[in-house]
Short mmCIF file of N, CA and C in Angstrom, two decimals:
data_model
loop_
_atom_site.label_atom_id
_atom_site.label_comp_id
_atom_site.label_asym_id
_atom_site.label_seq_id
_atom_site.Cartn_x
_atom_site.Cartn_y
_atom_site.Cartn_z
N UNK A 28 4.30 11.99 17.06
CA UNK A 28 5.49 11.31 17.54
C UNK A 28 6.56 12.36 17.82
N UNK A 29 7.24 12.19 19.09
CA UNK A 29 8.17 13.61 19.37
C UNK A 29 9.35 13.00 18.49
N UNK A 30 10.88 14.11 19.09
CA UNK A 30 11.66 13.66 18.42
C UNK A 30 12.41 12.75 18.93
N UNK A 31 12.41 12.74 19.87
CA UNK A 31 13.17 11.07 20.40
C UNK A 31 12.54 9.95 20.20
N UNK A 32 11.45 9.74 19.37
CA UNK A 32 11.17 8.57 19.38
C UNK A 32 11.15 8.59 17.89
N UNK A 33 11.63 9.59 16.97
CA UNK A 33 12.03 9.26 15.54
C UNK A 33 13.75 9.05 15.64
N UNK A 34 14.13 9.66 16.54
CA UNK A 34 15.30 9.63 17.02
C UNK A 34 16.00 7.99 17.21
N UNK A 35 15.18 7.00 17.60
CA UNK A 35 15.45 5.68 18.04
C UNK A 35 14.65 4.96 16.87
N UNK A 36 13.66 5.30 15.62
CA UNK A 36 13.42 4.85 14.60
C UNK A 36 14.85 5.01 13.53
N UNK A 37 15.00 6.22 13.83
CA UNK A 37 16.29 6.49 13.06
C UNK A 37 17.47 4.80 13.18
N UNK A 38 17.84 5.11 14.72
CA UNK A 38 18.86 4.57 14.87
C UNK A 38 18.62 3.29 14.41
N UNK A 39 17.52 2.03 14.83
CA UNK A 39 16.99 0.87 14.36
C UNK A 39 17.22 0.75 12.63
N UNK A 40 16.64 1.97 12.40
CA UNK A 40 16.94 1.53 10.97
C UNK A 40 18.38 1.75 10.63
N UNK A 41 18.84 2.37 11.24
CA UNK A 41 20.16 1.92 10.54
C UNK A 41 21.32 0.89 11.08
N UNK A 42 20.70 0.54 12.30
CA UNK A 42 21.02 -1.08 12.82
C UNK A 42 20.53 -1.67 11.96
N UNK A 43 19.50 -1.91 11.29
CA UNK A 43 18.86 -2.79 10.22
C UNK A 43 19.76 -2.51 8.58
N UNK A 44 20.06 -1.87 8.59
CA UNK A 44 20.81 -1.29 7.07
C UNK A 44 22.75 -1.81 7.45
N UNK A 45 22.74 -2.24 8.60
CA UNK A 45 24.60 -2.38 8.87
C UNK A 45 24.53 -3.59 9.37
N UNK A 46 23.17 -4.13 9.57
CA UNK A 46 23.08 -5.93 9.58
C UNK A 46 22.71 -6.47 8.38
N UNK A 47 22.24 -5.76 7.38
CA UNK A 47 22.12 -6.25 5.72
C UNK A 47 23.47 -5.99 5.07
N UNK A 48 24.39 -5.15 5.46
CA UNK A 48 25.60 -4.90 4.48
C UNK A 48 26.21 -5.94 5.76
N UNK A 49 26.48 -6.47 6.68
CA UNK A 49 27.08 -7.63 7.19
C UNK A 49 26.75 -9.01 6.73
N UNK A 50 25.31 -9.28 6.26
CA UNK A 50 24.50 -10.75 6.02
C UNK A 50 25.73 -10.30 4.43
N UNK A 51 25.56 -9.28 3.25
CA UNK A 51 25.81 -9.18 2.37
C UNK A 51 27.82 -9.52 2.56
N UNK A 52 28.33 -8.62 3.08
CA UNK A 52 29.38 -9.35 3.36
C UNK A 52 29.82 -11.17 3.68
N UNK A 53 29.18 -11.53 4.70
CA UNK A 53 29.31 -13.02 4.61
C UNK A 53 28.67 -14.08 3.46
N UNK A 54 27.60 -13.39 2.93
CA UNK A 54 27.59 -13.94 1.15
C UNK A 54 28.40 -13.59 0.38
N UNK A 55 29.08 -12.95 0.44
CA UNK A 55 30.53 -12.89 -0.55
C UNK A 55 31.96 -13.56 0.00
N UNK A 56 31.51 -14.32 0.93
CA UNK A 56 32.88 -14.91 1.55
C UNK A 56 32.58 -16.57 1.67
N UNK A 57 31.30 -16.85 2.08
CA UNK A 57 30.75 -18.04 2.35
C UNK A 57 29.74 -18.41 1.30
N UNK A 58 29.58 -19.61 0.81
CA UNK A 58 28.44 -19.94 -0.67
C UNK A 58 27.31 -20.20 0.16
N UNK A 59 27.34 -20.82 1.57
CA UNK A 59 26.48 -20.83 2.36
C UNK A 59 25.30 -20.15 3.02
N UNK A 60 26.35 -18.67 3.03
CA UNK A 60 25.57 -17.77 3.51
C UNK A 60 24.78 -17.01 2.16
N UNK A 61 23.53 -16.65 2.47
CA UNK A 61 22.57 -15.72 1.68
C UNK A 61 22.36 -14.26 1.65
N UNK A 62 22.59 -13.40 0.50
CA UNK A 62 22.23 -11.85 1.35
C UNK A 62 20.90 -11.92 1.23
N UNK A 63 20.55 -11.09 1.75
CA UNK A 63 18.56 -10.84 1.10
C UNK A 63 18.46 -10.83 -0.36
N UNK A 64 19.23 -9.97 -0.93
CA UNK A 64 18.65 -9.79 -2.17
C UNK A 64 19.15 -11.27 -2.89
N UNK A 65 19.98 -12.75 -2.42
CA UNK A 65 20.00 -13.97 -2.94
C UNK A 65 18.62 -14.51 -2.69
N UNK A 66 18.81 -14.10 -1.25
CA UNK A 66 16.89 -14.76 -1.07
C UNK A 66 16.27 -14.26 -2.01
N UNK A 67 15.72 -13.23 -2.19
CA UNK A 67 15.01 -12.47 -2.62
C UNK A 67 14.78 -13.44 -4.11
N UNK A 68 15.94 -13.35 -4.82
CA UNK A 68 15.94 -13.72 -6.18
C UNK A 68 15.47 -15.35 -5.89
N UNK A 69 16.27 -16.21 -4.82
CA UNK A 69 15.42 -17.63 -5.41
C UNK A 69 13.98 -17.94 -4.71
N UNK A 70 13.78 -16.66 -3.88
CA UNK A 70 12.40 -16.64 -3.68
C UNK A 70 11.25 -16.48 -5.35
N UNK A 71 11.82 -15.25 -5.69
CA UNK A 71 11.37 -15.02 -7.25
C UNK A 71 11.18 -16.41 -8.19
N UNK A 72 12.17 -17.02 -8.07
CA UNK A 72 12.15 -18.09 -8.65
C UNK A 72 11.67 -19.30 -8.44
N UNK A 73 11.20 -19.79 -6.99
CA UNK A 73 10.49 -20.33 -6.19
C UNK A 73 8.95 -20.02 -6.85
N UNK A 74 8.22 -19.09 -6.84
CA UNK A 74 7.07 -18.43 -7.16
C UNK A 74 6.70 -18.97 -8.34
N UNK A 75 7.63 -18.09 -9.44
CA UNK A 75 6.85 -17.48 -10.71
C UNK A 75 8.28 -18.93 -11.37
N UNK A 76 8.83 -19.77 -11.45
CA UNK A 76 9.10 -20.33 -12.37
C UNK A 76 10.74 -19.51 -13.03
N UNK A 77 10.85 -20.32 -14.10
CA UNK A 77 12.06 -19.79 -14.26
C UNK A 77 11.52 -18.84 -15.21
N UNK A 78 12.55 -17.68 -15.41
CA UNK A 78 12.29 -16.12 -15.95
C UNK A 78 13.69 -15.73 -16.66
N UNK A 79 13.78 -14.52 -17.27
CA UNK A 79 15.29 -13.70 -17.48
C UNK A 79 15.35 -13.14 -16.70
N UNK A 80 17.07 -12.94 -16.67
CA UNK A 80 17.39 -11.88 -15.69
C UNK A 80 16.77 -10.34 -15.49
N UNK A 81 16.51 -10.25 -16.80
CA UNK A 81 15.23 -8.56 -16.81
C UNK A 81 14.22 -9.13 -15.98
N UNK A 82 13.47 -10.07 -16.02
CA UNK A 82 12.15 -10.52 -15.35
C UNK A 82 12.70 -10.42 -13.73
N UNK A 83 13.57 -11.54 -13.65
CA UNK A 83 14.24 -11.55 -12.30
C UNK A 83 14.52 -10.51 -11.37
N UNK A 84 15.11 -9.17 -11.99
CA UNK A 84 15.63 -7.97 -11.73
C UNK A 84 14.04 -7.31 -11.48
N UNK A 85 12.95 -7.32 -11.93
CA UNK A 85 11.98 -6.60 -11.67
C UNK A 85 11.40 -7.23 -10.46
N UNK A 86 11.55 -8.44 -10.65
CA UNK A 86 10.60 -9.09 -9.14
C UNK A 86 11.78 -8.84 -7.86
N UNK A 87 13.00 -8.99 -7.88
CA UNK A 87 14.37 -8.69 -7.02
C UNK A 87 14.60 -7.17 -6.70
N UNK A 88 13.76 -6.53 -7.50
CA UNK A 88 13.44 -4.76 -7.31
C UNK A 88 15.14 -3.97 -7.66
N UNK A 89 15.73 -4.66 -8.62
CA UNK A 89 16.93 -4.41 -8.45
C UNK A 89 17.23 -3.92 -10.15
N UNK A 90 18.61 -3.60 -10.69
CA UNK A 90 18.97 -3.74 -12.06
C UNK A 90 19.25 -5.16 -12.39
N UNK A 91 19.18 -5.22 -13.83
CA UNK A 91 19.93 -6.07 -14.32
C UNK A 91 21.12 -6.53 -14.55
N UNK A 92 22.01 -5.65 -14.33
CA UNK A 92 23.45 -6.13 -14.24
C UNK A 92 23.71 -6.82 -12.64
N UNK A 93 22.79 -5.45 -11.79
CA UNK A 93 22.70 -6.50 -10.53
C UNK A 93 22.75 -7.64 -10.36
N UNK A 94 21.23 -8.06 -10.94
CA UNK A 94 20.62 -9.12 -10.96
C UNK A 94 21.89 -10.03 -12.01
N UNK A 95 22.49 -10.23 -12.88
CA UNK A 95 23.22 -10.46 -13.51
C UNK A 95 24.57 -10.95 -12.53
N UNK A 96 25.15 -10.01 -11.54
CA UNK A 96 26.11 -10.83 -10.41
C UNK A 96 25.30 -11.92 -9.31
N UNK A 97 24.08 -11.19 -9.01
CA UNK A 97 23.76 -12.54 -8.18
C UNK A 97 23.25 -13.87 -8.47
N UNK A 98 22.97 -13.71 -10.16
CA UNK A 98 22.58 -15.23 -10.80
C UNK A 98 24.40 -15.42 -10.97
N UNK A 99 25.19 -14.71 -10.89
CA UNK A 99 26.66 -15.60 -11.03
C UNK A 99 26.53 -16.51 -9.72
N UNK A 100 26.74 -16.07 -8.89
CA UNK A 100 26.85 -16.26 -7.60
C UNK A 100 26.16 -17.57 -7.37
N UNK A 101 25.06 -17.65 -7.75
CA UNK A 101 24.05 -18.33 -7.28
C UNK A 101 24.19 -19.72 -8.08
N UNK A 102 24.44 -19.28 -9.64
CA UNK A 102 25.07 -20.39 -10.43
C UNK A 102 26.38 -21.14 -9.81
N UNK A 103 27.28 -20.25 -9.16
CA UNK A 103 28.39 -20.96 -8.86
C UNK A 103 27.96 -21.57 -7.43
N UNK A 104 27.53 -21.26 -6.97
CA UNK A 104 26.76 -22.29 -5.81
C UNK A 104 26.10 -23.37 -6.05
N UNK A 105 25.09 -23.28 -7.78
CA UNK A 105 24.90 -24.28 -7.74
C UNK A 105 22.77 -24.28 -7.50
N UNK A 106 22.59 -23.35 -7.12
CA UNK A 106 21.21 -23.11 -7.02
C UNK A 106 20.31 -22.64 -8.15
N UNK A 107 21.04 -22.10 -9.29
CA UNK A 107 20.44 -21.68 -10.51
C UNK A 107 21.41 -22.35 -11.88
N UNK A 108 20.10 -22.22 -12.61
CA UNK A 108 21.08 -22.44 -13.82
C UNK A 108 20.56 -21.20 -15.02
N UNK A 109 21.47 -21.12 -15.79
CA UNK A 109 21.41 -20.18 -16.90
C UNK A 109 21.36 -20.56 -18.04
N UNK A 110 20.42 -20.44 -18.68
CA UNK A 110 20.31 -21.37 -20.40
C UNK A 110 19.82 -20.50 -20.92
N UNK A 111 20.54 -20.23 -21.85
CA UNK A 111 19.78 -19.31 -23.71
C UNK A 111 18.70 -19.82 -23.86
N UNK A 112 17.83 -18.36 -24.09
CA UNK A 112 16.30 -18.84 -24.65
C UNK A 112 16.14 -19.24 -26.22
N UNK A 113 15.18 -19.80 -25.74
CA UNK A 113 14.32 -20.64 -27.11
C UNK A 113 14.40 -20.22 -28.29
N UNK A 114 14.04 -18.66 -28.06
CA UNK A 114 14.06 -17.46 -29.03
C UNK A 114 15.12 -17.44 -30.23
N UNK A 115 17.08 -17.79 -29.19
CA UNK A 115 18.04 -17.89 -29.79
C UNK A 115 18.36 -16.49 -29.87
N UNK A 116 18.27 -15.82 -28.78
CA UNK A 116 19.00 -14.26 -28.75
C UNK A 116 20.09 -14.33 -27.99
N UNK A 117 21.33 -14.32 -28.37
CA UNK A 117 22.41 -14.46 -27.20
C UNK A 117 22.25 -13.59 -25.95
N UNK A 118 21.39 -12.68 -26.47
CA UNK A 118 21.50 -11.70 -24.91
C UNK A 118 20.65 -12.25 -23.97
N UNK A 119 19.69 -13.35 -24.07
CA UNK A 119 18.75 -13.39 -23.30
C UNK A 119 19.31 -14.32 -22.72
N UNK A 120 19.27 -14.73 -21.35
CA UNK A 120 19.30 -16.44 -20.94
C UNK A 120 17.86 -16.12 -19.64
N UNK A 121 17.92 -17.18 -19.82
CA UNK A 121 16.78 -18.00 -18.83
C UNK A 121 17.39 -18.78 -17.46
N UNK A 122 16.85 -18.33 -16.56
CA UNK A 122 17.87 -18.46 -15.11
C UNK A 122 16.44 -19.68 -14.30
N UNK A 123 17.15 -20.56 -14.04
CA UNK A 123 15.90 -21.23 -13.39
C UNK A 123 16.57 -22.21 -12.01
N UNK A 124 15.86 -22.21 -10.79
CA UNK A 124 16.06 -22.83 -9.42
C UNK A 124 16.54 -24.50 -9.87
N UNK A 125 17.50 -25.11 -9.66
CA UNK A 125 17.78 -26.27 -9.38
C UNK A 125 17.30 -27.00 -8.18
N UNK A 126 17.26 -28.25 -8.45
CA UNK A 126 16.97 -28.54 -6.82
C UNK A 126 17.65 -28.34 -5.44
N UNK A 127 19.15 -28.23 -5.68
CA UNK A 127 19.47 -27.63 -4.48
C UNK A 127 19.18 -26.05 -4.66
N UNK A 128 18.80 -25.31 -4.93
CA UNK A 128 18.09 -24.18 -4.94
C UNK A 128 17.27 -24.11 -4.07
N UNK A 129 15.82 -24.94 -4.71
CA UNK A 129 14.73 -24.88 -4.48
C UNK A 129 14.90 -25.41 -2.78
N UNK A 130 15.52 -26.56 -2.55
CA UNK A 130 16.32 -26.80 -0.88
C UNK A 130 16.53 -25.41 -0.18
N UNK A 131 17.34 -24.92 -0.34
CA UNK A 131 18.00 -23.93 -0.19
C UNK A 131 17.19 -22.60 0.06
N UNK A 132 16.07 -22.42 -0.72
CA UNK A 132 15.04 -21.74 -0.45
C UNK A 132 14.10 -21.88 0.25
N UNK A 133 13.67 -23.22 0.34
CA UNK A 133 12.84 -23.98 1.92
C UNK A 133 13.29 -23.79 2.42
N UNK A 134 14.34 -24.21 2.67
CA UNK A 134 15.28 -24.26 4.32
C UNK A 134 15.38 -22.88 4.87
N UNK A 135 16.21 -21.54 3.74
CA UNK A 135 15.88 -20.06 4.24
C UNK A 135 14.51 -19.66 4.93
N UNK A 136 13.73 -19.89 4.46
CA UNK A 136 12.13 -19.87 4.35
C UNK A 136 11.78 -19.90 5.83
N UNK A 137 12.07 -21.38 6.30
CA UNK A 137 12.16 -22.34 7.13
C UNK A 137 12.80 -21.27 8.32
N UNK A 138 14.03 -21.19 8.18
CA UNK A 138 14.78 -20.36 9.17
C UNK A 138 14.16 -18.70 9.96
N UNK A 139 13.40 -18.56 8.81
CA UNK A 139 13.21 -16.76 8.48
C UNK A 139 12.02 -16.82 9.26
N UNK A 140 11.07 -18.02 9.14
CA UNK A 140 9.79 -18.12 9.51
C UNK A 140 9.89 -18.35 10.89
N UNK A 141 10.94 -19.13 11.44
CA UNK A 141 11.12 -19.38 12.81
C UNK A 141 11.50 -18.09 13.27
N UNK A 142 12.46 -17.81 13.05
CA UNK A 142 12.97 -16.23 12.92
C UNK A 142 11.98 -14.99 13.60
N UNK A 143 11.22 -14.83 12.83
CA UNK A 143 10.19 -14.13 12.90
C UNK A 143 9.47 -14.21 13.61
N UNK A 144 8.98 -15.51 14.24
CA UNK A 144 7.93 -16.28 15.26
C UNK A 144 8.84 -16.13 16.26
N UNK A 145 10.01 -16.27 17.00
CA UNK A 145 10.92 -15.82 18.10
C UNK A 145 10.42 -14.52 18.72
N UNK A 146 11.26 -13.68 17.56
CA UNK A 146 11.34 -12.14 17.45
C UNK A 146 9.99 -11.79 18.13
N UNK A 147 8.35 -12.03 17.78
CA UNK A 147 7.59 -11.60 17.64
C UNK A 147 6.57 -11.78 18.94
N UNK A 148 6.89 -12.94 19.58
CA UNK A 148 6.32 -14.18 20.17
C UNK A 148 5.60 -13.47 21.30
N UNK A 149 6.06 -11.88 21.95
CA UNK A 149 5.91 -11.49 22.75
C UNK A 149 4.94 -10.17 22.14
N UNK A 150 4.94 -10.12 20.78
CA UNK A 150 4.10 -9.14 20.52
C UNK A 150 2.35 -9.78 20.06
N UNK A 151 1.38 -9.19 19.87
CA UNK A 151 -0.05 -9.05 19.40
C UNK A 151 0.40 -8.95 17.89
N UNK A 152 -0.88 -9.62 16.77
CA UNK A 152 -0.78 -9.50 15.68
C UNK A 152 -0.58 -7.86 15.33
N UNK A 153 -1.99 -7.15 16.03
CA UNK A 153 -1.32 -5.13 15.79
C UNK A 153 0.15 -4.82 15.88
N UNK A 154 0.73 -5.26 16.53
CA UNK A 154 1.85 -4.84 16.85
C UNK A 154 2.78 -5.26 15.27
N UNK A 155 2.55 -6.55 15.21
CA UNK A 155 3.13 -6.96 14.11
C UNK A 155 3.13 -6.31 12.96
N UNK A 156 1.47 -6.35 12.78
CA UNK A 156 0.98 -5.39 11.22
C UNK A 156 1.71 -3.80 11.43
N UNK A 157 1.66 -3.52 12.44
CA UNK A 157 2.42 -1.86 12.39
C UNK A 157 3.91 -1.66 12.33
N UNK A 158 4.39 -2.96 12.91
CA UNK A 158 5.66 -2.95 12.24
C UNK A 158 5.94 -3.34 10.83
N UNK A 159 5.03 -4.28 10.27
CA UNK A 159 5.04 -4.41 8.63
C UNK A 159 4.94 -2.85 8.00
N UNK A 160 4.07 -2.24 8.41
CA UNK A 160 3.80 -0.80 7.68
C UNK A 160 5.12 -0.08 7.74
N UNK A 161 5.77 0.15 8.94
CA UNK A 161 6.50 0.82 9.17
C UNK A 161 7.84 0.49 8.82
N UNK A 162 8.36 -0.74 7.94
CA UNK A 162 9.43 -1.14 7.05
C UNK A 162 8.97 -1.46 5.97
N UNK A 163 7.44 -1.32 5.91
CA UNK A 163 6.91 -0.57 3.92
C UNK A 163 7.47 0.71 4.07
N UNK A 164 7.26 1.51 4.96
CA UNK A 164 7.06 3.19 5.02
C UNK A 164 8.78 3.03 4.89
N UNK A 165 9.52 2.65 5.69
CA UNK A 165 11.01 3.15 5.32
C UNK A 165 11.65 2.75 4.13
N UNK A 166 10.96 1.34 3.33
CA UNK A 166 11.76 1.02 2.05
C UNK A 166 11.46 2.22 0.84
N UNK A 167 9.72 3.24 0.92
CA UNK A 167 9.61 3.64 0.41
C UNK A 167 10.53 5.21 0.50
N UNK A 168 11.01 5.31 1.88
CA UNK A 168 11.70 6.63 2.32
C UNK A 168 12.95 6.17 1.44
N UNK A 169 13.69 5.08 1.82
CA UNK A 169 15.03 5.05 1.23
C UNK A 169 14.98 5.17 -0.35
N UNK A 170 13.88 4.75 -1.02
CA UNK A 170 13.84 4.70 -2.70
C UNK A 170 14.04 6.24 -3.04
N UNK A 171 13.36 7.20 -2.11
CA UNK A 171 13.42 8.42 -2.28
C UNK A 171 14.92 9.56 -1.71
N UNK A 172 15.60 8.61 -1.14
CA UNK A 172 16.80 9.50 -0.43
C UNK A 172 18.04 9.42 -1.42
#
């Protein structure tokens, strides 16, 4: 690959990195709007059931204090709830999808999937799978920068 055509990988990705800190901006202004990493988490929760925020934070690929503001968030929206475990450890709570959550996570789902089928409509499945690789290959570049 020469250098102009890492040259225009470059730039994409960081069109892609200043449209996630924009989605992330309008989730801090609107309860409506979702950043990824909200998806992310009531996707987690969608899946595997309700968990702790340590559990949560590992499947959300994030920290726990992280993970700790976006179950606020998400509580004050109304999509999660937070309950002390069973155990009776004050530090622990147990974060689990409500039904407008679990809504809320279809419907994203819903959107993302159409989304994607737009975007794509004009490409071959290869095309697709090599773009999957190639935003594995950059999440693993950024973990390292």
């Amino acid at each position: 690959m020469g250098d102009e055509a890492i040259t225009r990988l470059a730039r994409a990705a960081y069109r892609l990195s200043a449209a996630d800190s924009r989605l992330r901006g309008r989730a801090t202004r609107n309860a409506e709007a979702l950043s990824l990493a909200h998806a992310r988490a009531l996707k987690s929760l969608a899946e595997h059931g309700p968990m702790t925020v340590n559990q949560l934070a590992g499947h959300v690929e994030t920290t726990g204090a992280a993970v700790t503001q976006l179950v606020n968030g998400l509580a004050g929206a109304g999509y999660v709830t937070r309950e002390r475990a069973a155990s009776g450890d004050r530090r622990t709570a147990i974060v689990a999808l409500t039904d407008a959550g679990r809504r809320r996570h279809e419907e994203r789902e819903q959107v993302l999937a159409a989304g994607l089928r737009e975007l794509t409509q004009d490409l071959d499945e290869r095309a697709i799978d090599a773009a999957g690789v190639v935003l594995d290959r950059l999440a693993t570049l950024y973990d390292r920068l």
